[in-house]
PDB file of C-alpha atoms in Angstrom:
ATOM      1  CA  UNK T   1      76.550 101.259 124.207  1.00  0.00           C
ATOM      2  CA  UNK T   2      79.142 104.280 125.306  1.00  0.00           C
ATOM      3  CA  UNK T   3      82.140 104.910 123.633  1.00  0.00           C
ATOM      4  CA  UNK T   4      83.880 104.418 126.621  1.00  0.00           C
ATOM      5  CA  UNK T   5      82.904 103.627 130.687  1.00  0.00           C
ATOM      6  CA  UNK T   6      85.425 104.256 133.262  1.00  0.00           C
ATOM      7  CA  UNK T   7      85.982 100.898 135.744  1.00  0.00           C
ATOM      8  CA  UNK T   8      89.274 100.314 136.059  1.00  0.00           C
ATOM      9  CA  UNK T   9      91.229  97.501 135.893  1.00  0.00           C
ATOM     10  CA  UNK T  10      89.103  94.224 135.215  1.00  0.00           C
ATOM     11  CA  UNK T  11      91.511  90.656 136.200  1.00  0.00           C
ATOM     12  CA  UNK T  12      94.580  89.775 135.146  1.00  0.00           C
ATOM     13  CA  UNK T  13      94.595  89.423 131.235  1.00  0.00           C
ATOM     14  CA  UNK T  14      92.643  92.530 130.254  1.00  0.00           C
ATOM     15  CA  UNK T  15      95.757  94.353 128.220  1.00  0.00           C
ATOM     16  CA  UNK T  16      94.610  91.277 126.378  1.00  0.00           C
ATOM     17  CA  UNK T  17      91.382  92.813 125.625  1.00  0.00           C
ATOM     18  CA  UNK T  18      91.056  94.751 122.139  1.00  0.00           C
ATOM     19  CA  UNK T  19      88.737  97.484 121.249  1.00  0.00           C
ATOM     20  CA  UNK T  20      85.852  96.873 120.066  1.00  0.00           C
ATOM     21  CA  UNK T  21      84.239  97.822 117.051  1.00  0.00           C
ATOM     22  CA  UNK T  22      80.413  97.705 116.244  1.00  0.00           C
ATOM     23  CA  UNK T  23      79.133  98.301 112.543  1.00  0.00           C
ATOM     24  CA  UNK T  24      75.930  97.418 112.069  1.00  0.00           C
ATOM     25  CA  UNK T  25      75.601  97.208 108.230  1.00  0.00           C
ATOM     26  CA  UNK T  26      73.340  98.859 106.782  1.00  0.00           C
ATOM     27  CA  UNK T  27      70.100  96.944 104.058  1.00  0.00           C
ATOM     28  CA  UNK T  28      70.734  99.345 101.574  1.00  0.00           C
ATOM     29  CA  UNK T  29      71.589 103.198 100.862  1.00  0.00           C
ATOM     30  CA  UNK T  30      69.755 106.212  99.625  1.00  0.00           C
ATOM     31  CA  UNK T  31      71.608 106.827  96.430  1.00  0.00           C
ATOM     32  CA  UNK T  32      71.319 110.354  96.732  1.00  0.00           C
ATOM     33  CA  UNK T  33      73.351 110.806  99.982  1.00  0.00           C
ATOM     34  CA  UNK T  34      75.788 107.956  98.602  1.00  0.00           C
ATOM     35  CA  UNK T  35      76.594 110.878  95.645  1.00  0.00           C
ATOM     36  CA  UNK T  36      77.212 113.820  97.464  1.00  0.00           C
ATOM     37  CA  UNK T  37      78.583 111.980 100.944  1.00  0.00           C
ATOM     38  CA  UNK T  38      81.703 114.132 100.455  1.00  0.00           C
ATOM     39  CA  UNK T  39      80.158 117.251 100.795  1.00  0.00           C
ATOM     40  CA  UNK T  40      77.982 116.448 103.492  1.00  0.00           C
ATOM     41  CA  UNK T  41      80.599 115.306 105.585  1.00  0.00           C
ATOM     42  CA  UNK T  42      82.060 118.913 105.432  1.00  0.00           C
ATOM     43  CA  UNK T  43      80.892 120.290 108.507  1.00  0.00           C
ATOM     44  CA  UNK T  44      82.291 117.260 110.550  1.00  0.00           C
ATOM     45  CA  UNK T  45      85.787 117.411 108.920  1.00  0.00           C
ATOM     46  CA  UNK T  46      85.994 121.084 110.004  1.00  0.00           C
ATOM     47  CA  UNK T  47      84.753 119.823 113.251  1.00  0.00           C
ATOM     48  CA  UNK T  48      87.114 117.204 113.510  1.00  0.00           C
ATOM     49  CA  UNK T  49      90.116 119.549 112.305  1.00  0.00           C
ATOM     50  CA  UNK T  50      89.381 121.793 116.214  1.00  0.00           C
ATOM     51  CA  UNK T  51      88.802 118.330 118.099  1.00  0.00           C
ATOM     52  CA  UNK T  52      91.894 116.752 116.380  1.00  0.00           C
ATOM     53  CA  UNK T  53      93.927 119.889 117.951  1.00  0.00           C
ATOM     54  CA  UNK T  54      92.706 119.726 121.283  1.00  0.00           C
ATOM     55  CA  UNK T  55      93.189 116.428 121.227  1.00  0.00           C
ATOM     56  CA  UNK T  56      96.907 116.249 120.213  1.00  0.00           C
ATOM     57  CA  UNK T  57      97.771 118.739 123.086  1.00  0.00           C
ATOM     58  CA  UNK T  58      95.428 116.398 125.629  1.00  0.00           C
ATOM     59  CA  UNK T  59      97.435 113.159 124.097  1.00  0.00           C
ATOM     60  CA  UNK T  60     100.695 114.755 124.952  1.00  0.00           C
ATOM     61  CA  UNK T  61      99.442 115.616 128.742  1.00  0.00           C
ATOM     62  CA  UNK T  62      98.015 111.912 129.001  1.00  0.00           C
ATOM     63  CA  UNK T  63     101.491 111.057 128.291  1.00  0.00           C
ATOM     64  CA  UNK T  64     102.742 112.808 130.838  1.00  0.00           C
ATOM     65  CA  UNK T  65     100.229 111.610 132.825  1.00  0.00           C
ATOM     66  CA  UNK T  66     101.061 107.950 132.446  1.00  0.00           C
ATOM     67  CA  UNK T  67     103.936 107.764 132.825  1.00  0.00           C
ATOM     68  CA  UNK T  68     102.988 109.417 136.710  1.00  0.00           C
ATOM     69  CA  UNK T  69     100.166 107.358 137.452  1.00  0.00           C
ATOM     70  CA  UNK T  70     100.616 104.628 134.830  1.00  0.00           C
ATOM     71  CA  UNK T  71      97.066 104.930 133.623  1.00  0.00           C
ATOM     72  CA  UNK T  72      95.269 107.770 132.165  1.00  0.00           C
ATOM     73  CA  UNK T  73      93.580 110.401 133.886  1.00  0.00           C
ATOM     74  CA  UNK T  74      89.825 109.722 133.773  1.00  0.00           C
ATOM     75  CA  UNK T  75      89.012 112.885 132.143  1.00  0.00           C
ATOM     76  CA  UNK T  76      91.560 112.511 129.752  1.00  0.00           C
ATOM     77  CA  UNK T  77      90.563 109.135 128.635  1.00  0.00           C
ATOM     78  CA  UNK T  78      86.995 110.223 128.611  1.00  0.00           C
ATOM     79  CA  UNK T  79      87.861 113.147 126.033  1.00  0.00           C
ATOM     80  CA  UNK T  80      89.867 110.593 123.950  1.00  0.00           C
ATOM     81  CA  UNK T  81      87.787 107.756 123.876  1.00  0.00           C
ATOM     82  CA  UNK T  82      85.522 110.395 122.851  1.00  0.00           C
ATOM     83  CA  UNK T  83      87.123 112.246 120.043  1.00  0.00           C
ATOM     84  CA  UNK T  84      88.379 108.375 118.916  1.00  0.00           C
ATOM     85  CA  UNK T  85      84.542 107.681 118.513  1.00  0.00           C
ATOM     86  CA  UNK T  86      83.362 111.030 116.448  1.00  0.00           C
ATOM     87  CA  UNK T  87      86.607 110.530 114.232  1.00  0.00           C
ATOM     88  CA  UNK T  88      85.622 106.704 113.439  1.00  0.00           C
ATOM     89  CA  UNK T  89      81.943 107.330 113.273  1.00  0.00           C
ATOM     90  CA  UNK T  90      82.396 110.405 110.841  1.00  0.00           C
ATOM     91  CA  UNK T  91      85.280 107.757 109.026  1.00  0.00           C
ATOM     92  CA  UNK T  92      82.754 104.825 108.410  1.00  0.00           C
ATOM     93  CA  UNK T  93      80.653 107.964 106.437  1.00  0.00           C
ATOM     94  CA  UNK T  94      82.718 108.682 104.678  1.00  0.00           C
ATOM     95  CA  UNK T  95      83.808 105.032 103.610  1.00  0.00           C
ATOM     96  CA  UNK T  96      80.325 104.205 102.953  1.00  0.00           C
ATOM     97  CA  UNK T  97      79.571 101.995 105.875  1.00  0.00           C
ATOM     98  CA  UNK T  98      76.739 103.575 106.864  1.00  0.00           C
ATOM     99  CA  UNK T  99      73.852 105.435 105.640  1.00  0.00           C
ATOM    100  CA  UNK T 100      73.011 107.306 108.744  1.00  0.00           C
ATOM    101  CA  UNK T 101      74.077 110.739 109.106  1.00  0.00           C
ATOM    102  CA  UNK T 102      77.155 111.236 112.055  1.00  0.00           C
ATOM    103  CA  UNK T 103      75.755 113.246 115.092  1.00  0.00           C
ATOM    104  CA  UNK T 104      77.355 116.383 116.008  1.00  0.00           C
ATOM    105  CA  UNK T 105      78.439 115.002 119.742  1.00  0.00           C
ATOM    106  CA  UNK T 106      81.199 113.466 121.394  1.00  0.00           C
ATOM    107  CA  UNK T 107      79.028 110.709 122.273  1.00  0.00           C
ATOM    108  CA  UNK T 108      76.472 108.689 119.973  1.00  0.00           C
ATOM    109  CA  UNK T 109      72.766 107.695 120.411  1.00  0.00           C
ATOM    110  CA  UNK T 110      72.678 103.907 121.905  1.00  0.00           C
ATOM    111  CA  UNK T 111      71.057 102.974 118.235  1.00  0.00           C
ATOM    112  CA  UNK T 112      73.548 104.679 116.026  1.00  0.00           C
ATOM    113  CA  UNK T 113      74.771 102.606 113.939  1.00  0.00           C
ATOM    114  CA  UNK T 114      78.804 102.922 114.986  1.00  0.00           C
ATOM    115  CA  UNK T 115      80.009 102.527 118.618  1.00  0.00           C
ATOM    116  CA  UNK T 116      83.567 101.217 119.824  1.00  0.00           C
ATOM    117  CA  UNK T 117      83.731 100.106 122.741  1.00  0.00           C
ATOM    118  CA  UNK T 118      86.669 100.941 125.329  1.00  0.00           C
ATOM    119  CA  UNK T 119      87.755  99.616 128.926  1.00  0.00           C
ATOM    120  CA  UNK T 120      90.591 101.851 130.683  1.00  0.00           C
ATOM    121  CA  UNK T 121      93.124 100.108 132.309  1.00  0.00           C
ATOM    122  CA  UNK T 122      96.675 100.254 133.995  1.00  0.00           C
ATOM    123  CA  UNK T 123      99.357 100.901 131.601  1.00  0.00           C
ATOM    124  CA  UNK T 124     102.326  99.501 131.356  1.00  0.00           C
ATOM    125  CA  UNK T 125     104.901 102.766 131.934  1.00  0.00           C
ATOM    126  CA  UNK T 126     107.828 101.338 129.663  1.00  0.00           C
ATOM    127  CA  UNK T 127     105.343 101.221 126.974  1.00  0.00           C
ATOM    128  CA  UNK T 128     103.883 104.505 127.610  1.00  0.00           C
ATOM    129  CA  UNK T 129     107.313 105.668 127.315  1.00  0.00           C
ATOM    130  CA  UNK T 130     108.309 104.046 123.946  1.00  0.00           C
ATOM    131  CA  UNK T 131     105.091 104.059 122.658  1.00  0.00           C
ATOM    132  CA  UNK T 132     106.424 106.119 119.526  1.00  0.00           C
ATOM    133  CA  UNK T 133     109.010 103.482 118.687  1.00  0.00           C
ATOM    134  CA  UNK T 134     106.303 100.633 119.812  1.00  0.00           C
ATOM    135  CA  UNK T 135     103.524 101.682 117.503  1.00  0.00           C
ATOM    136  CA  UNK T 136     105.960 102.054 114.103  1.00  0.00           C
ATOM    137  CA  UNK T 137     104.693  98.618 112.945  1.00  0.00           C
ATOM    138  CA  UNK T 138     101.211  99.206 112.863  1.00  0.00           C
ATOM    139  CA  UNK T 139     101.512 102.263 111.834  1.00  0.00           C
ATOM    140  CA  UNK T 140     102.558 101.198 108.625  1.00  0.00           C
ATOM    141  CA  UNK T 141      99.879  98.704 108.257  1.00  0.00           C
ATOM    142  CA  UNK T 142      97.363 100.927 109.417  1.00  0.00           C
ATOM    143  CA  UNK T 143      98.693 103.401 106.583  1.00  0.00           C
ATOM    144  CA  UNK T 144      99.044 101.369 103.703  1.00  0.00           C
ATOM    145  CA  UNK T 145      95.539  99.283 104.457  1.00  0.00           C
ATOM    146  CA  UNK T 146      94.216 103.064 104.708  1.00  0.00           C
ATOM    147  CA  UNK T 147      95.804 104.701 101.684  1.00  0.00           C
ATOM    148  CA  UNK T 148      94.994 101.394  99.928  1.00  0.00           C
ATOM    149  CA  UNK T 149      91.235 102.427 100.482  1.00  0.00           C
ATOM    150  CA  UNK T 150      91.567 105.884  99.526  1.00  0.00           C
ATOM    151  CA  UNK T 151      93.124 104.873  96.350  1.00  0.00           C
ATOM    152  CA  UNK T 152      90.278 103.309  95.022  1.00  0.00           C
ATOM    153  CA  UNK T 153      87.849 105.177  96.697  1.00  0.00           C
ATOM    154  CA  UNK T 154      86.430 105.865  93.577  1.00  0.00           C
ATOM    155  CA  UNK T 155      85.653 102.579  92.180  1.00  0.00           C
ATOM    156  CA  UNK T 156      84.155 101.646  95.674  1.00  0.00           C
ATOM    157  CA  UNK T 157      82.070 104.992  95.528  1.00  0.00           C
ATOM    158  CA  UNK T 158      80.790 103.754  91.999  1.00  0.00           C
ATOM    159  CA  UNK T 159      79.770 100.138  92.872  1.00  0.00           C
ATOM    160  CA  UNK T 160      77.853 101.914  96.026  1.00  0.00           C
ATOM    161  CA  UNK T 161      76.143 103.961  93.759  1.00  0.00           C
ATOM    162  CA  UNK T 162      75.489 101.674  91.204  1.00  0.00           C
ATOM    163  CA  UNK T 163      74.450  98.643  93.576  1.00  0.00           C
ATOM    164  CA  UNK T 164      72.379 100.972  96.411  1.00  0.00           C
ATOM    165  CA  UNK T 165      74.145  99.027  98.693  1.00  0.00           C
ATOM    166  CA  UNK T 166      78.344  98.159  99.467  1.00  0.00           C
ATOM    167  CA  UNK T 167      79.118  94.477  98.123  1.00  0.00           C
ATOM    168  CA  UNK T 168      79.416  92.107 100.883  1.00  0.00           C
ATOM    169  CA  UNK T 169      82.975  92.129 100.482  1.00  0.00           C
ATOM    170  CA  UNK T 170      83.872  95.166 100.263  1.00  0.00           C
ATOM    171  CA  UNK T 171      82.135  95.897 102.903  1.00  0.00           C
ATOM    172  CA  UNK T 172      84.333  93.132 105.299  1.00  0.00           C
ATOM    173  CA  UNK T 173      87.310  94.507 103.883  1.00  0.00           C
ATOM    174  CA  UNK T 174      86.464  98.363 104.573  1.00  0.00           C
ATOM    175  CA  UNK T 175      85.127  97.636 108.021  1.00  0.00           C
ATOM    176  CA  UNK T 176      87.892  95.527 108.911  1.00  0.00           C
ATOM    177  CA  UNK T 177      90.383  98.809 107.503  1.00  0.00           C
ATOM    178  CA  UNK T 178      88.706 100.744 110.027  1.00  0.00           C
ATOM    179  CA  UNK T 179      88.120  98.659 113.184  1.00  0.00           C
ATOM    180  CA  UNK T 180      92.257  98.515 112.748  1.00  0.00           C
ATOM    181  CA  UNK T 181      92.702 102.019 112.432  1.00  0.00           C
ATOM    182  CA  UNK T 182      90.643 102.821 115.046  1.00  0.00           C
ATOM    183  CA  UNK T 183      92.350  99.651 117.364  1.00  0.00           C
ATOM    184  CA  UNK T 184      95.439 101.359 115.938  1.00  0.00           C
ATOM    185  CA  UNK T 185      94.426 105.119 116.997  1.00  0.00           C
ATOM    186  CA  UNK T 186      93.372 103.756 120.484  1.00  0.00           C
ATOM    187  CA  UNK T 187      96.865 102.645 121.094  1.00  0.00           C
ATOM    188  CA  UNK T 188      98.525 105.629 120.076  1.00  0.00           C
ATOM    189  CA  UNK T 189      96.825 107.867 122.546  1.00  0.00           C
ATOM    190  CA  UNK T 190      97.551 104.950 125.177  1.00  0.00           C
ATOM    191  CA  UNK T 191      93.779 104.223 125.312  1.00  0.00           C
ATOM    192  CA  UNK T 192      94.764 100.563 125.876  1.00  0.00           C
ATOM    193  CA  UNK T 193      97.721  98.557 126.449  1.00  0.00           C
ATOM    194  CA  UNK T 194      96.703  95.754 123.889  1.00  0.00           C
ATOM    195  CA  UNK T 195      98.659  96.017 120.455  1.00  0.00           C
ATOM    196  CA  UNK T 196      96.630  96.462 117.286  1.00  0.00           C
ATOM    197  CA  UNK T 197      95.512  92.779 116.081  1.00  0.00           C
ATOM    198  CA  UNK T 198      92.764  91.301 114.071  1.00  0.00           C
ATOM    199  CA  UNK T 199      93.025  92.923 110.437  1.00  0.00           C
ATOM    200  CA  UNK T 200      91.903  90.229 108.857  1.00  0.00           C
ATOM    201  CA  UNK T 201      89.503  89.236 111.500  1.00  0.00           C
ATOM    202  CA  UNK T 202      88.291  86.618 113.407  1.00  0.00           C
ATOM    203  CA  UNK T 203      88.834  83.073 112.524  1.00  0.00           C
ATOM    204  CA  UNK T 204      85.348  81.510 112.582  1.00  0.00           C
ATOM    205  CA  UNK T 205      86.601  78.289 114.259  1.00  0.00           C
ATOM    206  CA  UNK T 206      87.481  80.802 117.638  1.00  0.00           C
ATOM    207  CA  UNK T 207      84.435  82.497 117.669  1.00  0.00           C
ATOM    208  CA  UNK T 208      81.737  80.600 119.904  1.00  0.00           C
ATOM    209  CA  UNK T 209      78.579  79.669 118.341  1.00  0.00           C
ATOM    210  CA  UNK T 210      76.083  82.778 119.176  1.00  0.00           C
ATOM    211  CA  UNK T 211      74.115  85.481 118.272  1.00  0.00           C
ATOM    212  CA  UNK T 212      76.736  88.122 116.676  1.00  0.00           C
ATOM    213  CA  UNK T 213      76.342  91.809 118.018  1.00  0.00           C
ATOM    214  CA  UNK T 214      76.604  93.308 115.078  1.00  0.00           C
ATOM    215  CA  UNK T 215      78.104  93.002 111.525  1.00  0.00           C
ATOM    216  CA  UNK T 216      82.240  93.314 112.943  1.00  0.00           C
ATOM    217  CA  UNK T 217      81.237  91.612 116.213  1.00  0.00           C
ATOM    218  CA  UNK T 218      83.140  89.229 115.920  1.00  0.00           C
ATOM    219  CA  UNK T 219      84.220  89.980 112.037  1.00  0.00           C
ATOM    220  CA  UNK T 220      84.313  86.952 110.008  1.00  0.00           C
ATOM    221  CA  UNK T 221      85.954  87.751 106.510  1.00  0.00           C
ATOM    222  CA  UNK T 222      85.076  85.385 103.347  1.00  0.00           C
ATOM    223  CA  UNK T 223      87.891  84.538 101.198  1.00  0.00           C
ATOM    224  CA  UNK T 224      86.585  87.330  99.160  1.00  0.00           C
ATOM    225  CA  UNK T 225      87.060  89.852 101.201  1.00  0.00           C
ATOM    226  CA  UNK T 226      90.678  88.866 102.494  1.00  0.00           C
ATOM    227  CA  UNK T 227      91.769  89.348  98.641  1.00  0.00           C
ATOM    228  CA  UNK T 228      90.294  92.889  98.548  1.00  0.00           C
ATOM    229  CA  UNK T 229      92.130  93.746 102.167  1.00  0.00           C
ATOM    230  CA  UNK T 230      95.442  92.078 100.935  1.00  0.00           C
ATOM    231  CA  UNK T 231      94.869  94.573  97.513  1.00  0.00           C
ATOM    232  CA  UNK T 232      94.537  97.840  99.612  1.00  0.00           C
ATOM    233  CA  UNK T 233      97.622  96.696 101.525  1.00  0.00           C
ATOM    234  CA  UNK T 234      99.380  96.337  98.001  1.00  0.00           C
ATOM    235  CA  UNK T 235      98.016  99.201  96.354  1.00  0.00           C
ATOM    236  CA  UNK T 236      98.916 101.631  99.742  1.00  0.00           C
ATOM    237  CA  UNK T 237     102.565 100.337  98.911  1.00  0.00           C
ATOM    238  CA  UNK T 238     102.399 101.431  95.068  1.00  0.00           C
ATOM    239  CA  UNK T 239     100.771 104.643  96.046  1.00  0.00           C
ATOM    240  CA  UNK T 240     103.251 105.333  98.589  1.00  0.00           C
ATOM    241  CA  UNK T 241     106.087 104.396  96.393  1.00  0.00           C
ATOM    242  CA  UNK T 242     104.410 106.937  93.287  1.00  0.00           C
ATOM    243  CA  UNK T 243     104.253 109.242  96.240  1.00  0.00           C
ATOM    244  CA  UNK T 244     107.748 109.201  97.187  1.00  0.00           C
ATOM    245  CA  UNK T 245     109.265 109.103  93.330  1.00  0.00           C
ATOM    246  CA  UNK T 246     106.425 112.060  92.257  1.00  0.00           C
ATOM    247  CA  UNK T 247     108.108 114.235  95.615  1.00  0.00           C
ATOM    248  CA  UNK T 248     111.695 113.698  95.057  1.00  0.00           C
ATOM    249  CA  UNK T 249     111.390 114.798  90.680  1.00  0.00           C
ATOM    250  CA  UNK T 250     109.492 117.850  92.428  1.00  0.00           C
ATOM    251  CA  UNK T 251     112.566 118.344  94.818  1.00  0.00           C
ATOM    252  CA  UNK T 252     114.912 117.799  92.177  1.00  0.00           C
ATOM    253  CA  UNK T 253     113.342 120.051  89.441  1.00  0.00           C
ATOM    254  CA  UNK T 254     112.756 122.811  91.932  1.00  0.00           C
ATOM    255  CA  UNK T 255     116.360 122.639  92.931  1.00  0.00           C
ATOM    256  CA  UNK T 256     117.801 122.885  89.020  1.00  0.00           C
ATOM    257  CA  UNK T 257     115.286 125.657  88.421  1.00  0.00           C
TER     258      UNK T 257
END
């Protein structure tokens, strides 16, 4: 599946339509590569530091841009949608979501194991224009969910080791941390008009009885897993908070000395 296929708009209620996320979870995980995934992810941070760049200054042009046309260029969306599907696929490495090493390319093999899924359509030019304002919200869900994570990275790291494999889960609540940053990233660079929903996923009774495409499509969360997201989201506001306090003694002690 591409990261992203240019068509246009597609009836009446597609700003409805969300980005997708598929996360095919992996059986288990070579130990080995879940010890040193840090360091073999180093290469595609460096990477990602020179896309992230280009991709701020195309962002800010694609602004322009919509607010013109009220959609984005197609070459600009492509490039986004794009660098939106590297950052999340090198992202889900790093969170242990995968075992499969990220591919050096803008866009993925059709089996890799991490694909989003994108459809461009018109935007709405008042929300192009405010998006800044607009996206302040999620933002700050997106950020404590993320620095929730990050947190306790380690423990999560350990039980991965430990178990060859991420509990089920931890695994929900991860993936559903990143199909919500990456909903939440698509929005910001006005990949799609549709605010960032669904962090605690699907609700089983909405989903029609079928054969899932993969492990977040849909996402059903157990009880379980809900608990662990809600404990990121509290643990992003004590970090944050330790944050703030640890940077304003700093301030304060640099300014006496």
């Amino acid at each position: 599946m591409a990261d992203a296929q240019w068509a246009g708009p597609r009836g009446p209620d597609v700003g409805e339509w969300l980005p997708v996320l598929d996360l095919v979870e992996p059986a288990r995980q070579r130990r080995l590569t879940v010890l040193v995934r840090p360091l073999l992810l180093i290469p595609h941070f460096i990477v990602l530091f020179f896309l992230y760049i280009a991709a701020f200054f195309t962002a800010i042009a694609g602004w322009f841009a919509a607010l013109v046309l009220g959609r984005l260029p197609e070459p600009v969306f492509r490039f986004l949608a794009g660098y939106l599907g590297y950052h999340t696929r090198v992202v889900a490495s790093a969170m242990l979501l995968i075992d499969r090493y990220p591919p050096f390319a803008l866009t993925p093999p059709p089996d890799f194991p991490v694909q989003i899924a994108l459809r461009p359509t018109e935007l709405n030019r008042l929300a192009v224009f405010f998006r800044l304002i607009l996206m302040i919200p999620a933002a700050v869900v997106q950020g404590l969910a993320t620095s929730g994570w990050w947190a306790l990275s380690y423990i999560w790291w350990l039980i991965t080791l430990i178990l060859g494999r991420m509990a089920q889960p931890l695994f929900e609540a991860s993936a559903a941390t990143l199909r919500y940053e990456m909903r939440f990233y698509a929005y910001f660079m006005m990949l799609t008009p549709a605010y960032p929903k669904g962090l605690f996923g699907e609700d089983a009774l909405s989903v029609p009885d079928q054969q899932p495409r993969s492990a977040t499509r849909p996402l059903i969360m157990s009880g379980a897993g809900k608990a662990l997201l809600i404990l990121f989201l509290v643990v992003g506001v004590a970090a944050n908070i330790i944050t703030s306090a640890t940077t304003e003694r700093s301030s304060d002690s640099t300014d006496r000395w």
